[in-house]
Structure formats: structure tokens, C-alpha cells
mmCIF file of C-alpha atoms in Angstrom:
data_model
loop_
_atom_site.group_PDB
_atom_site.id
_atom_site.type_symbol
_atom_site.label_atom_id
_atom_site.label_comp_id
_atom_site.label_asym_id
_atom_site.label_seq_id
_atom_site.Cartn_x
_atom_site.Cartn_y
_atom_site.Cartn_z
ATOM 1 C CA MET R 1 -13.348 -34.675 -45.253
ATOM 2 C CA LYS R 2 -9.647 -34.334 -43.128
ATOM 3 C CA ALA R 3 -8.281 -36.705 -45.874
ATOM 4 C CA LEU R 4 -8.990 -34.501 -48.693
ATOM 5 C CA GLU R 5 -8.181 -31.273 -46.637
ATOM 6 C CA GLU R 6 -4.571 -32.889 -46.115
ATOM 7 C CA LYS R 7 -4.403 -34.014 -49.851
ATOM 8 C CA ILE R 8 -5.123 -30.345 -51.206
ATOM 9 C CA VAL R 9 -2.323 -29.228 -48.887
ATOM 10 C CA ARG R 10 0.199 -31.720 -50.069
ATOM 11 C CA GLU R 11 -0.668 -31.870 -53.745
ATOM 12 C CA GLY R 12 -2.187 -28.408 -54.502
ATOM 13 C CA THR R 13 -0.931 -25.739 -56.017
ATOM 14 C CA VAL R 14 -2.462 -22.198 -55.513
ATOM 15 C CA LEU R 15 -1.541 -19.912 -58.384
ATOM 16 C CA PRO R 16 -2.185 -16.249 -58.786
ATOM 17 C CA GLY R 17 -5.988 -15.107 -58.942
ATOM 18 C CA ASP R 18 -6.707 -17.614 -56.362
ATOM 19 C CA ILE R 19 -6.444 -20.267 -58.408
ATOM 20 C CA LEU R 20 -6.168 -23.744 -56.870
ATOM 21 C CA LYS R 21 -4.606 -26.591 -59.171
ATOM 22 C CA VAL R 22 -5.719 -29.854 -57.964
ATOM 23 C CA GLY R 23 -4.885 -31.622 -61.438
ATOM 24 C CA SER R 24 -2.825 -34.262 -60.095
ATOM 25 C CA PHE R 25 -5.152 -36.050 -58.431
ATOM 26 C CA PHE R 26 -8.729 -34.524 -58.926
ATOM 27 C CA ASN R 27 -8.962 -33.194 -62.385
ATOM 28 C CA GLN R 28 -7.139 -34.260 -65.329
ATOM 29 C CA GLN R 29 -5.476 -36.872 -63.542
ATOM 30 C CA MET R 30 -7.379 -38.575 -60.952
ATOM 31 C CA ASP R 31 -6.605 -40.498 -57.859
ATOM 32 C CA VAL R 32 -9.416 -42.937 -58.319
ATOM 33 C CA ASP R 33 -9.362 -45.014 -54.933
ATOM 34 C CA PHE R 34 -9.576 -41.401 -53.273
ATOM 35 C CA LEU R 35 -12.219 -40.296 -55.762
ATOM 36 C CA MET R 36 -14.445 -43.364 -54.586
ATOM 37 C CA GLU R 37 -13.631 -42.526 -50.798
ATOM 38 C CA MET R 38 -15.242 -38.872 -51.586
ATOM 39 C CA GLY R 39 -17.995 -40.554 -53.434
ATOM 40 C CA ARG R 40 -18.791 -42.800 -50.550
ATOM 41 C CA GLU R 41 -18.563 -39.504 -47.948
ATOM 42 C CA ILE R 42 -21.236 -37.958 -50.491
ATOM 43 C CA SER R 43 -23.638 -41.050 -50.002
ATOM 44 C CA ARG R 44 -22.902 -40.933 -46.477
ATOM 45 C CA LEU R 45 -24.098 -37.502 -46.109
ATOM 46 C CA PHE R 46 -26.758 -37.614 -48.313
ATOM 47 C CA SER R 47 -27.894 -41.106 -46.902
ATOM 48 C CA ASP R 48 -31.069 -39.569 -45.920
ATOM 49 C CA ALA R 49 -32.173 -37.843 -48.642
ATOM 50 C CA GLY R 50 -33.801 -40.025 -51.025
ATOM 51 C CA ALA R 51 -32.070 -39.101 -54.468
ATOM 52 C CA THR R 52 -33.219 -41.008 -57.184
ATOM 53 C CA LYS R 53 -30.335 -39.445 -59.761
ATOM 54 C CA ILE R 54 -27.296 -37.268 -59.309
ATOM 55 C CA LEU R 55 -26.940 -34.476 -62.147
ATOM 56 C CA THR R 56 -23.712 -32.552 -62.894
ATOM 57 C CA VAL R 57 -22.091 -30.607 -65.702
ATOM 58 C CA GLU R 58 -19.374 -32.265 -68.197
ATOM 59 C CA ALA R 59 -16.598 -32.580 -68.173
ATOM 60 C CA SER R 60 -14.706 -32.437 -64.809
ATOM 61 C CA GLY R 61 -17.956 -32.876 -62.832
ATOM 62 C CA ILE R 62 -18.478 -36.390 -64.399
ATOM 63 C CA ALA R 63 -15.665 -38.339 -62.199
ATOM 64 C CA LEU R 64 -17.035 -37.319 -58.775
ATOM 65 C CA ALA R 65 -20.351 -38.016 -59.886
ATOM 66 C CA VAL R 66 -19.777 -41.412 -60.869
ATOM 67 C CA ALA R 67 -18.133 -41.945 -57.705
ATOM 68 C CA ALA R 68 -21.244 -41.072 -55.565
ATOM 69 C CA ALA R 69 -23.736 -42.648 -57.769
ATOM 70 C CA ALA R 70 -21.703 -45.912 -57.434
ATOM 71 C CA ASP R 71 -22.258 -45.990 -53.808
ATOM 72 C CA MET R 72 -25.636 -44.792 -53.994
ATOM 73 C CA HIS R 73 -26.864 -47.010 -56.665
ATOM 74 C CA ILE R 74 -28.643 -44.406 -58.535
ATOM 75 C CA PRO R 75 -28.114 -42.999 -62.141
ATOM 76 C CA ALA R 76 -25.989 -40.137 -62.883
ATOM 77 C CA VAL R 77 -26.782 -37.764 -65.791
ATOM 78 C CA PHE R 78 -24.358 -34.836 -67.203
ATOM 79 C CA ALA R 79 -25.616 -31.630 -68.533
ATOM 80 C CA LYS R 80 -23.370 -30.775 -71.807
ATOM 81 C CA LYS R 81 -22.113 -27.287 -72.492
ATOM 82 C CA HIS R 82 -22.322 -25.543 -75.534
ATOM 83 C CA LYS R 83 -20.703 -22.476 -76.458
ATOM 84 C CA THR R 84 -23.492 -21.241 -78.965
ATOM 85 C CA ALA R 85 -27.148 -20.526 -77.540
ATOM 86 C CA ASN R 86 -28.155 -22.757 -80.640
ATOM 87 C CA VAL R 87 -29.634 -25.404 -78.878
ATOM 88 C CA SER R 88 -32.083 -27.474 -80.629
ATOM 89 C CA GLY R 89 -33.994 -30.814 -79.745
ATOM 90 C CA ASP R 90 -36.006 -31.765 -76.752
ATOM 91 C CA VAL R 91 -33.924 -30.615 -74.190
ATOM 92 C CA TYR R 92 -33.846 -28.249 -70.895
ATOM 93 C CA SER R 93 -31.186 -25.679 -71.234
ATOM 94 C CA THR R 94 -30.069 -22.621 -69.181
ATOM 95 C CA VAL R 95 -27.177 -20.128 -69.508
ATOM 96 C CA VAL R 96 -24.325 -20.241 -67.025
ATOM 97 C CA HIS R 97 -21.578 -17.392 -66.727
ATOM 98 C CA SER R 98 -18.182 -18.942 -66.164
ATOM 99 C CA TYR R 99 -16.073 -16.516 -63.907
ATOM 100 C CA THR R 100 -12.792 -18.397 -64.660
ATOM 101 C CA HIS R 101 -13.474 -17.803 -68.357
ATOM 102 C CA ASN R 102 -15.452 -14.587 -67.993
ATOM 103 C CA LYS R 103 -18.179 -15.841 -70.907
ATOM 104 C CA ASP R 104 -21.377 -17.463 -70.994
ATOM 105 C CA PHE R 105 -22.517 -20.740 -72.147
ATOM 106 C CA ASN R 106 -25.393 -22.831 -72.353
ATOM 107 C CA ILE R 107 -25.875 -26.372 -70.732
ATOM 108 C CA THR R 108 -28.321 -28.570 -71.768
ATOM 109 C CA VAL R 109 -30.147 -32.101 -70.157
ATOM 110 C CA PRO R 110 -32.437 -34.057 -72.713
ATOM 111 C CA LYS R 111 -36.040 -34.016 -71.209
ATOM 112 C CA ALA R 112 -36.096 -37.792 -70.964
ATOM 113 C CA TYR R 113 -33.483 -37.746 -68.517
ATOM 114 C CA ILE R 114 -35.285 -35.961 -65.574
ATOM 115 C CA LYS R 115 -38.537 -36.740 -64.774
ATOM 116 C CA GLU R 116 -41.153 -34.918 -62.304
ATOM 117 C CA ASN R 117 -40.764 -37.222 -59.364
ATOM 118 C CA ASP R 118 -37.121 -37.163 -59.543
ATOM 119 C CA LYS R 119 -35.429 -36.298 -56.377
ATOM 120 C CA ILE R 120 -31.945 -35.120 -57.764
ATOM 121 C CA LEU R 121 -28.776 -34.701 -55.933
ATOM 122 C CA ILE R 122 -26.449 -32.017 -57.935
ATOM 123 C CA VAL R 123 -23.011 -32.711 -57.752
ATOM 124 C CA ASP R 124 -19.719 -31.071 -58.729
ATOM 125 C CA ASP R 125 -16.009 -31.100 -58.248
ATOM 126 C CA PHE R 126 -15.569 -27.261 -57.863
ATOM 127 C CA LEU R 127 -18.044 -24.246 -55.910
ATOM 128 C CA ALA R 128 -16.698 -20.762 -56.139
ATOM 129 C CA THR R 129 -19.545 -18.531 -57.430
ATOM 130 C CA GLY R 130 -22.063 -21.129 -57.594
ATOM 131 C CA TYR R 131 -23.451 -20.062 -61.162
ATOM 132 C CA ALA R 132 -22.835 -23.762 -62.357
ATOM 133 C CA VAL R 133 -24.869 -25.322 -59.699
ATOM 134 C CA ASP R 134 -27.215 -22.334 -60.021
ATOM 135 C CA GLY R 135 -27.992 -23.498 -63.556
ATOM 136 C CA LEU R 136 -28.428 -26.855 -62.978
ATOM 137 C CA LEU R 137 -30.884 -26.012 -60.163
ATOM 138 C CA ASN R 138 -32.829 -23.905 -62.797
ATOM 139 C CA ILE R 139 -32.933 -27.057 -65.332
ATOM 140 C CA ILE R 140 -34.502 -29.187 -62.111
ATOM 141 C CA GLU R 141 -37.224 -26.475 -61.757
ATOM 142 C CA GLN R 142 -37.855 -26.717 -65.447
ATOM 143 C CA ALA R 143 -38.246 -30.611 -65.310
ATOM 144 C CA GLY R 144 -40.592 -29.965 -62.175
ATOM 145 C CA ALA R 145 -38.645 -32.288 -60.239
ATOM 146 C CA THR R 146 -36.816 -31.741 -56.809
ATOM 147 C CA ALA R 147 -33.531 -30.813 -55.712
ATOM 148 C CA VAL R 148 -32.565 -32.634 -52.623
ATOM 149 C CA GLY R 149 -29.179 -30.854 -52.257
ATOM 150 C CA ALA R 150 -25.304 -30.166 -53.902
ATOM 151 C CA ALA R 151 -22.507 -32.276 -52.955
ATOM 152 C CA ILE R 152 -19.385 -30.510 -53.703
ATOM 153 C CA GLY R 153 -15.827 -31.541 -53.666
ATOM 154 C CA ILE R 154 -13.889 -28.243 -53.028
ATOM 155 C CA GLU R 155 -15.842 -25.021 -52.192
ATOM 156 C CA LYS R 156 -13.947 -21.624 -52.136
ATOM 157 C CA GLY R 157 -15.889 -20.811 -49.720
ATOM 158 C CA PHE R 158 -14.690 -17.060 -49.914
ATOM 159 C CA GLN R 159 -16.328 -16.535 -53.284
ATOM 160 C CA GLY R 160 -19.734 -16.854 -51.436
ATOM 161 C CA GLY R 161 -21.457 -19.054 -53.700
ATOM 162 C CA SER R 162 -22.463 -21.432 -50.979
ATOM 163 C CA ASP R 163 -24.298 -18.893 -49.313
ATOM 164 C CA VAL R 164 -26.254 -17.591 -52.195
ATOM 165 C CA LEU R 165 -27.336 -21.233 -52.865
ATOM 166 C CA ARG R 166 -28.133 -21.936 -49.146
ATOM 167 C CA GLN R 167 -30.443 -18.746 -49.180
ATOM 168 C CA LYS R 168 -32.603 -20.076 -51.971
ATOM 169 C CA GLY R 169 -33.195 -23.223 -49.855
ATOM 170 C CA LEU R 170 -30.397 -25.880 -51.032
ATOM 171 C CA ARG R 171 -28.544 -27.800 -48.663
ATOM 172 C CA VAL R 172 -24.888 -28.076 -49.900
ATOM 173 C CA GLU R 173 -22.547 -30.094 -48.401
ATOM 174 C CA SER R 174 -18.867 -29.429 -49.338
ATOM 175 C CA LEU R 175 -15.925 -32.101 -48.760
ATOM 176 C CA ALA R 176 -13.519 -29.418 -48.129
ATOM 177 C CA VAL R 177 -14.109 -25.524 -47.998
ATOM 178 C CA ILE R 178 -11.081 -23.093 -48.493
ATOM 179 C CA GLU R 179 -11.432 -19.831 -46.274
ATOM 180 C CA SER R 180 -8.808 -18.474 -47.781
ATOM 181 C CA MET R 181 -5.412 -19.062 -50.238
ATOM 182 C CA LYS R 182 -3.617 -15.548 -48.865
ATOM 183 C CA ASP R 183 0.102 -16.063 -50.134
ATOM 184 C CA GLY R 184 -0.281 -19.551 -51.155
ATOM 185 C CA LYS R 185 -1.138 -20.855 -47.821
ATOM 186 C CA ILE R 186 -4.349 -22.662 -47.755
ATOM 187 C CA THR R 187 -6.804 -22.177 -44.815
ATOM 188 C CA PHE R 188 -10.105 -24.347 -44.399
ATOM 189 C CA ARG R 189 -13.167 -23.301 -42.682
ATOM 190 C CA ASP R 190 -13.960 -25.628 -39.598
ATOM 191 C CA MET M 1 -20.135 -58.851 -72.513
ATOM 192 C CA LYS M 2 -23.388 -60.329 -72.919
ATOM 193 C CA ALA M 3 -25.254 -58.375 -70.447
ATOM 194 C CA LEU M 4 -24.107 -55.214 -72.403
ATOM 195 C CA GLU M 5 -25.150 -56.635 -75.888
ATOM 196 C CA GLU M 6 -28.615 -57.261 -74.320
ATOM 197 C CA LYS M 7 -28.825 -53.709 -72.857
ATOM 198 C CA ILE M 8 -27.967 -51.962 -76.507
ATOM 199 C CA VAL M 9 -30.571 -54.020 -78.122
ATOM 200 C CA ARG M 10 -33.207 -53.250 -75.131
ATOM 201 C CA GLU M 11 -31.986 -49.585 -74.766
ATOM 202 C CA GLY M 12 -30.316 -48.400 -77.753
ATOM 203 C CA THR M 13 -31.686 -46.896 -80.723
ATOM 204 C CA VAL M 14 -30.250 -46.775 -84.003
ATOM 205 C CA LEU M 15 -30.391 -43.624 -86.442
ATOM 206 C CA PRO M 16 -29.748 -43.098 -89.815
ATOM 207 C CA GLY M 17 -26.416 -43.166 -90.726
ATOM 208 C CA ASP M 18 -25.310 -46.001 -88.611
ATOM 209 C CA ILE M 19 -25.500 -43.612 -85.393
ATOM 210 C CA LEU M 20 -26.054 -45.398 -82.429
ATOM 211 C CA LYS M 21 -27.880 -43.568 -79.291
ATOM 212 C CA VAL M 22 -27.312 -45.090 -75.663
ATOM 213 C CA GLY M 23 -27.099 -41.941 -74.136
ATOM 214 C CA SER M 24 -29.962 -43.181 -71.973
ATOM 215 C CA PHE M 25 -27.390 -45.781 -70.125
ATOM 216 C CA PHE M 26 -23.844 -44.916 -71.423
ATOM 217 C CA ASN M 27 -23.418 -41.715 -72.199
ATOM 218 C CA GLN M 28 -25.264 -38.302 -70.785
ATOM 219 C CA GLN M 29 -27.176 -40.626 -68.477
ATOM 220 C CA MET M 30 -25.612 -43.299 -67.133
ATOM 221 C CA ASP M 31 -26.686 -46.461 -65.460
ATOM 222 C CA VAL M 32 -23.642 -46.285 -62.969
ATOM 223 C CA ASP M 33 -24.421 -49.876 -61.418
ATOM 224 C CA PHE M 34 -24.171 -51.234 -64.737
ATOM 225 C CA LEU M 35 -20.840 -49.060 -65.733
ATOM 226 C CA MET M 36 -19.123 -50.221 -62.481
ATOM 227 C CA GLU M 37 -19.661 -53.683 -64.015
ATOM 228 C CA MET M 38 -18.415 -52.718 -67.401
ATOM 229 C CA GLY M 39 -15.343 -51.346 -65.421
ATOM 230 C CA ARG M 40 -14.769 -54.844 -63.640
ATOM 231 C CA GLU M 41 -14.796 -56.533 -66.765
ATOM 232 C CA ILE M 42 -12.160 -54.185 -68.420
ATOM 233 C CA SER M 43 -10.206 -54.718 -64.949
ATOM 234 C CA ARG M 44 -10.587 -58.752 -65.421
ATOM 235 C CA LEU M 45 -9.941 -58.548 -69.326
ATOM 236 C CA PHE M 46 -6.454 -56.789 -68.385
ATOM 237 C CA SER M 47 -5.803 -58.347 -65.067
ATOM 238 C CA ASP M 48 -2.268 -59.659 -66.660
ATOM 239 C CA ALA M 49 -1.279 -56.333 -68.454
ATOM 240 C CA GLY M 50 0.375 -54.705 -65.594
ATOM 241 C CA ALA M 51 -1.041 -51.416 -65.941
ATOM 242 C CA THR M 52 -0.129 -48.687 -64.033
ATOM 243 C CA LYS M 53 -2.732 -45.922 -65.463
ATOM 244 C CA ILE M 54 -5.404 -45.542 -67.526
ATOM 245 C CA LEU M 55 -5.570 -42.588 -70.425
ATOM 246 C CA THR M 56 -9.109 -41.468 -71.785
ATOM 247 C CA VAL M 57 -10.405 -38.598 -73.560
ATOM 248 C CA GLU M 58 -12.982 -35.779 -72.228
ATOM 249 C CA ALA M 59 -16.027 -35.910 -71.868
ATOM 250 C CA SER M 60 -17.627 -39.298 -72.584
ATOM 251 C CA GLY M 61 -14.672 -41.598 -71.811
ATOM 252 C CA ILE M 62 -14.136 -40.325 -68.212
ATOM 253 C CA ALA M 63 -16.807 -42.421 -66.564
ATOM 254 C CA LEU M 64 -15.857 -45.858 -68.237
ATOM 255 C CA ALA M 65 -12.050 -45.152 -66.998
ATOM 256 C CA VAL M 66 -12.980 -44.152 -63.554
ATOM 257 C CA ALA M 67 -15.091 -47.485 -63.051
ATOM 258 C CA ALA M 68 -12.173 -49.513 -64.553
ATOM 259 C CA ALA M 69 -9.602 -47.786 -62.485
ATOM 260 C CA ALA M 70 -11.702 -48.043 -59.448
ATOM 261 C CA ASP M 71 -11.340 -51.764 -59.782
ATOM 262 C CA MET M 72 -7.886 -51.773 -60.981
ATOM 263 C CA HIS M 73 -6.929 -49.600 -58.153
ATOM 264 C CA ILE M 74 -5.070 -47.010 -60.193
ATOM 265 C CA PRO M 75 -5.009 -43.526 -61.364
ATOM 266 C CA ALA M 76 -6.792 -42.506 -64.494
ATOM 267 C CA VAL M 77 -5.944 -39.318 -66.545
ATOM 268 C CA PHE M 78 -7.966 -37.926 -69.574
ATOM 269 C CA ALA M 79 -6.789 -35.888 -72.475
ATOM 270 C CA LYS M 80 -8.554 -32.621 -73.264
ATOM 271 C CA LYS M 81 -10.080 -31.437 -76.431
ATOM 272 C CA HIS M 82 -9.136 -28.082 -78.194
ATOM 273 C CA LYS M 83 -10.698 -26.660 -81.220
ATOM 274 C CA THR M 84 -7.444 -24.691 -81.937
ATOM 275 C CA ALA M 85 -4.174 -25.558 -82.363
ATOM 276 C CA ASN M 86 -3.137 -22.893 -79.905
ATOM 277 C CA VAL M 87 -1.885 -25.517 -77.446
ATOM 278 C CA SER M 88 0.420 -24.160 -74.799
ATOM 279 C CA GLY M 89 2.093 -25.138 -71.795
ATOM 280 C CA ASP M 90 4.223 -28.405 -70.686
ATOM 281 C CA VAL M 91 1.813 -30.695 -72.615
ATOM 282 C CA TYR M 92 1.755 -33.482 -74.870
ATOM 283 C CA SER M 93 -0.326 -32.891 -78.024
ATOM 284 C CA THR M 94 -1.879 -34.330 -81.110
ATOM 285 C CA VAL M 95 -4.347 -33.679 -83.675
ATOM 286 C CA VAL M 96 -7.363 -36.481 -83.901
ATOM 287 C CA HIS M 97 -9.800 -36.090 -86.778
ATOM 288 C CA SER M 98 -13.366 -36.329 -85.776
ATOM 289 C CA TYR M 99 -15.418 -38.784 -88.225
ATOM 290 C CA THR M 100 -18.651 -38.001 -86.222
ATOM 291 C CA HIS M 101 -18.250 -33.903 -86.639
ATOM 292 C CA ASN M 102 -15.947 -34.083 -89.495
ATOM 293 C CA LYS M 103 -13.425 -32.068 -88.179
ATOM 294 C CA ASP M 104 -9.970 -31.852 -86.646
ATOM 295 C CA PHE M 105 -9.499 -31.158 -82.978
ATOM 296 C CA ASN M 106 -6.108 -31.395 -80.522
ATOM 297 C CA ILE M 107 -5.708 -33.309 -77.546
ATOM 298 C CA THR M 108 -3.336 -32.696 -74.976
ATOM 299 C CA VAL M 109 -1.971 -34.460 -71.670
ATOM 300 C CA PRO M 110 0.352 -32.465 -69.215
ATOM 301 C CA LYS M 111 3.792 -34.024 -69.616
ATOM 302 C CA ALA M 112 3.717 -34.587 -65.690
ATOM 303 C CA TYR M 113 0.849 -37.303 -65.814
ATOM 304 C CA ILE M 114 2.593 -39.722 -68.163
ATOM 305 C CA LYS M 115 6.172 -40.951 -66.863
ATOM 306 C CA GLU M 116 8.435 -43.295 -69.383
ATOM 307 C CA ASN M 117 7.960 -46.190 -66.851
ATOM 308 C CA ASP M 118 4.239 -46.112 -67.147
ATOM 309 C CA LYS M 119 2.262 -49.177 -68.620
ATOM 310 C CA ILE M 120 -0.906 -47.360 -70.109
ATOM 311 C CA LEU M 121 -4.133 -48.899 -70.487
ATOM 312 C CA ILE M 122 -6.357 -47.093 -72.903
ATOM 313 C CA VAL M 123 -10.271 -46.631 -72.234
ATOM 314 C CA ASP M 124 -12.740 -45.433 -74.326
ATOM 315 C CA ASP M 125 -16.518 -45.659 -74.504
ATOM 316 C CA PHE M 126 -16.853 -45.812 -78.343
ATOM 317 C CA LEU M 127 -14.263 -47.357 -81.036
ATOM 318 C CA ALA M 128 -15.274 -46.817 -84.406
ATOM 319 C CA THR M 129 -12.412 -45.192 -86.890
ATOM 320 C CA GLY M 130 -10.343 -45.786 -84.066
ATOM 321 C CA TYR M 131 -8.584 -42.059 -84.598
ATOM 322 C CA ALA M 132 -9.397 -40.754 -80.859
ATOM 323 C CA VAL M 133 -7.034 -44.363 -79.443
ATOM 324 C CA ASP M 134 -4.865 -43.712 -82.224
ATOM 325 C CA GLY M 135 -4.322 -40.228 -80.863
ATOM 326 C CA LEU M 136 -3.638 -41.772 -77.286
ATOM 327 C CA LEU M 137 -0.962 -44.095 -78.532
ATOM 328 C CA ASN M 138 0.858 -41.175 -80.374
ATOM 329 C CA ILE M 139 0.763 -39.101 -76.929
ATOM 330 C CA ILE M 140 1.862 -42.410 -74.890
ATOM 331 C CA GLU M 141 4.792 -42.818 -77.546
ATOM 332 C CA GLN M 142 5.853 -39.090 -77.312
ATOM 333 C CA ALA M 143 6.038 -40.078 -73.534
ATOM 334 C CA GLY M 144 8.187 -42.863 -74.053
ATOM 335 C CA ALA M 145 5.718 -45.007 -72.196
ATOM 336 C CA THR M 146 4.507 -48.604 -73.039
ATOM 337 C CA ALA M 147 0.490 -49.049 -74.158
ATOM 338 C CA VAL M 148 -0.568 -52.173 -72.821
ATOM 339 C CA GLY M 149 -3.709 -52.072 -74.334
ATOM 340 C CA ALA M 150 -7.292 -50.503 -75.534
ATOM 341 C CA ALA M 151 -10.343 -51.186 -73.301
ATOM 342 C CA ILE M 152 -13.484 -50.222 -75.444
ATOM 343 C CA GLY M 153 -17.294 -50.326 -73.992
ATOM 344 C CA ILE M 154 -18.851 -50.379 -77.787
ATOM 345 C CA GLU M 155 -16.889 -51.118 -80.791
ATOM 346 C CA LYS M 156 -18.694 -50.381 -84.316
ATOM 347 C CA GLY M 157 -16.768 -53.398 -85.698
ATOM 348 C CA PHE M 158 -17.575 -52.638 -89.522
ATOM 349 C CA GLN M 159 -15.953 -49.418 -89.095
ATOM 350 C CA GLY M 160 -12.507 -51.150 -89.075
ATOM 351 C CA GLY M 161 -10.938 -48.883 -86.434
ATOM 352 C CA SER M 162 -9.605 -52.075 -84.303
ATOM 353 C CA ASP M 163 -7.990 -53.759 -87.454
ATOM 354 C CA VAL M 164 -5.889 -50.796 -87.915
ATOM 355 C CA LEU M 165 -4.896 -50.600 -84.625
ATOM 356 C CA ARG M 166 -4.039 -54.351 -83.878
ATOM 357 C CA GLN M 167 -1.741 -54.024 -87.294
ATOM 358 C CA LYS M 168 -0.015 -51.816 -85.162
ATOM 359 C CA GLY M 169 0.504 -54.314 -82.403
ATOM 360 C CA LEU M 170 -2.379 -52.980 -80.140
ATOM 361 C CA ARG M 171 -4.369 -55.417 -77.919
ATOM 362 C CA VAL M 172 -7.898 -54.018 -78.213
ATOM 363 C CA GLU M 173 -10.625 -55.748 -76.467
ATOM 364 C CA SER M 174 -14.308 -54.431 -76.585
ATOM 365 C CA LEU M 175 -17.215 -55.199 -74.701
ATOM 366 C CA ALA M 176 -19.356 -55.737 -77.266
ATOM 367 C CA VAL M 177 -18.829 -55.424 -80.873
ATOM 368 C CA ILE M 178 -21.539 -54.586 -83.350
ATOM 369 C CA GLU M 179 -21.140 -56.152 -86.825
ATOM 370 C CA SER M 180 -24.205 -54.125 -88.580
ATOM 371 C CA MET M 181 -26.814 -51.897 -87.899
ATOM 372 C CA LYS M 182 -28.558 -52.421 -91.069
ATOM 373 C CA ASP M 183 -32.574 -51.835 -90.966
ATOM 374 C CA GLY M 184 -31.903 -50.604 -87.497
ATOM 375 C CA LYS M 185 -31.269 -54.406 -86.492
ATOM 376 C CA ILE M 186 -28.332 -54.872 -84.136
ATOM 377 C CA THR M 187 -26.106 -57.898 -84.930
ATOM 378 C CA PHE M 188 -22.875 -58.460 -82.867
ATOM 379 C CA ARG M 189 -19.849 -60.131 -83.788
ATOM 380 C CA ASP M 190 -19.383 -63.371 -82.129
#
């Protein structure tokens, strides 16, 4: 998505440690008109997938999930994050390692919200190591449902997450794929 | 909003302690078509307010904030929640008491995301005691910006939060106001 690449270059900031800050339009502050455009692009990319539901993780995945679901006219569900393994209730849960914070957390989804006949589109704002998407895949498998793909806002291609997910047979589509951020210069994959 | 009242009665559950569960359509799972309708209703109610930005709190406020912002064509910002008072960086912050969890937490918004000339519409999914909205008001005041009102999805009218906020001069509009949930029977305010 060319417009997203241009926006990243114009409004993003690269911090030490390959951290890309896009909080001015795509995280804590959201350019919602543009967000809805990203949602429509996801809807177009997966128009043939027959998705019945979108699954994301709180908190930063919610906005893009809503934007995509609005154009696809399907419900969206977010997994909750917990710091402890004290997970109770009738939920699917799995452990996800956070590369950014270097610790594990649990994500949970009530069993009532994913059915065996659901065709789930995973949506997330960022993809780096792919651990979060892999955790959502795990939950979809626990439910016996089908994952029809993962739609990502911004992918850090050089961290290899999408390669691992594709090897598992998952279709991954990212609206922008960053190839490198060396010396603060952002290069996109063609 | 009659359609919301009907949906609450049809799909909501009342648990002991005046807890209303609407997670099947308005929290962890979102009926996004309906959510966008709620956003359009908020946009209609505040069409004369001249809002330049929406402010909410993560995580459950984000979806409704996006839905309203999509129709109002303005950006949305969410305050982050922190369990500790260790707030660093160039942010506005305040302490909010959680009635549900009976503890305090900090909410923060980067200073860059609220300007003095901003006219802010607060959006949140639920209003009970009003502490969260009051915390957002406090942050808007710190920024020297103007709060043009608060748009709420579901208000528990019997907990008095909106009365306190209105006494402070804030315009509060809730899409559904619950008057009582006695014995599991939900009654709405006219």
C-alpha cells in the first residue's frame, strides 16, 4: 500500500534498536480516515477468503481490526493479555513471548466467541517475530476453526516473522513491509 | 438509541453485583456493523460541537472511538493505562480509581497529541462512576484544550457518574442509560 509507505516515511521515526514509532497516526493517536482506508485494503486483499470473523490482540490491534471488519461486515474479537498464568473461566489460552518487553504473557479468548465452523482472519497492527500471530493461530487451532490468513498493517520483514508463519501454511498479507531501517533510513520490500 | 437498548436486552447478561455483560457484541467480541451505527449516532449527536479530536482510554474504549471518529473524520487518541506511578516521558498523566477492580491506575497521553486549540470529544464504552471520564477531563485541562463533551455507549445511570460530570459543566450523551438492573431485569431511563 503505497500511501502507507509514504506516510511511514513522512510521519514515522526510527529509534535505536530498530524501533519504528508511528504513534502519531497508527497507534496511540490514530488517523482514523487513513485507518479506514487500510481496513478497506485488507478487505480487498482477502475478499476471496470467505472470512466469518476477525481475531486480533488488545490493545493496539483493535483499531485496525475494527476498520477491516467494518468493510467486511463481519464481527471482530480481541484476545485479552494477562501477565499471570492465572487464567480462569471458559477460555482458550496460550503463552506469547514479547520480543519488545522480553517476557511472556498469556492471551485468552472466551470459547463462546470462536466456533468450529468459523473462518478466521487474523489482523494485527505490527508483525515482527510473528509470536503474537502464532499465538492467535494456536487459539484458532484449539477451537477447531480455520485460519484463512493474517492481515498486517506494518511488517518488519527483516525479523523473519512472516516467513515462519508462511512455512506453517498461513497466508500473510502486509500493507507495508520494511526491509531495513539502517541509520534511520527506511527501505521497503518491493 | 432504541436499537442499542433492544440489543442489550436481547444479548446482554446481568451478573450479581450490578455487572452487565455485553461482551458478545460490545467488548471482547464486537458486532462491528452495529458498532459503526453507534459511531454514526455519536457523530450526529455532536455534529454541532466542532470537535477536532476524540480521546478515549485503552482497551475497551478504542473500538467505539474509532467508529465515531470514522464518521466525524477526525483523529482519535487513546490514553494508556499503567499500574505503577512510574510515568516517564513527555506525557500528561493522572490517577484514576477503578471501581470494578478497586484500585488506582495511571493514565497517560503524550503531550504531542493534545494541543491547546483542540476541541476534544471524550468517548468511552461504559460510564458508571465517571472516574475514567473525569481522568480524561483532567488531562484535557492539563493540556489547556477544551472538552466539548463525552459520548458514552452504555451508561449505568444509577451509579451517578454523569450527574457529577454534568455538574462540572460537561455535556454527556449516552446511547443507552440503564436505570436499574434489579433481579436481572434491565430498565432504561426514558
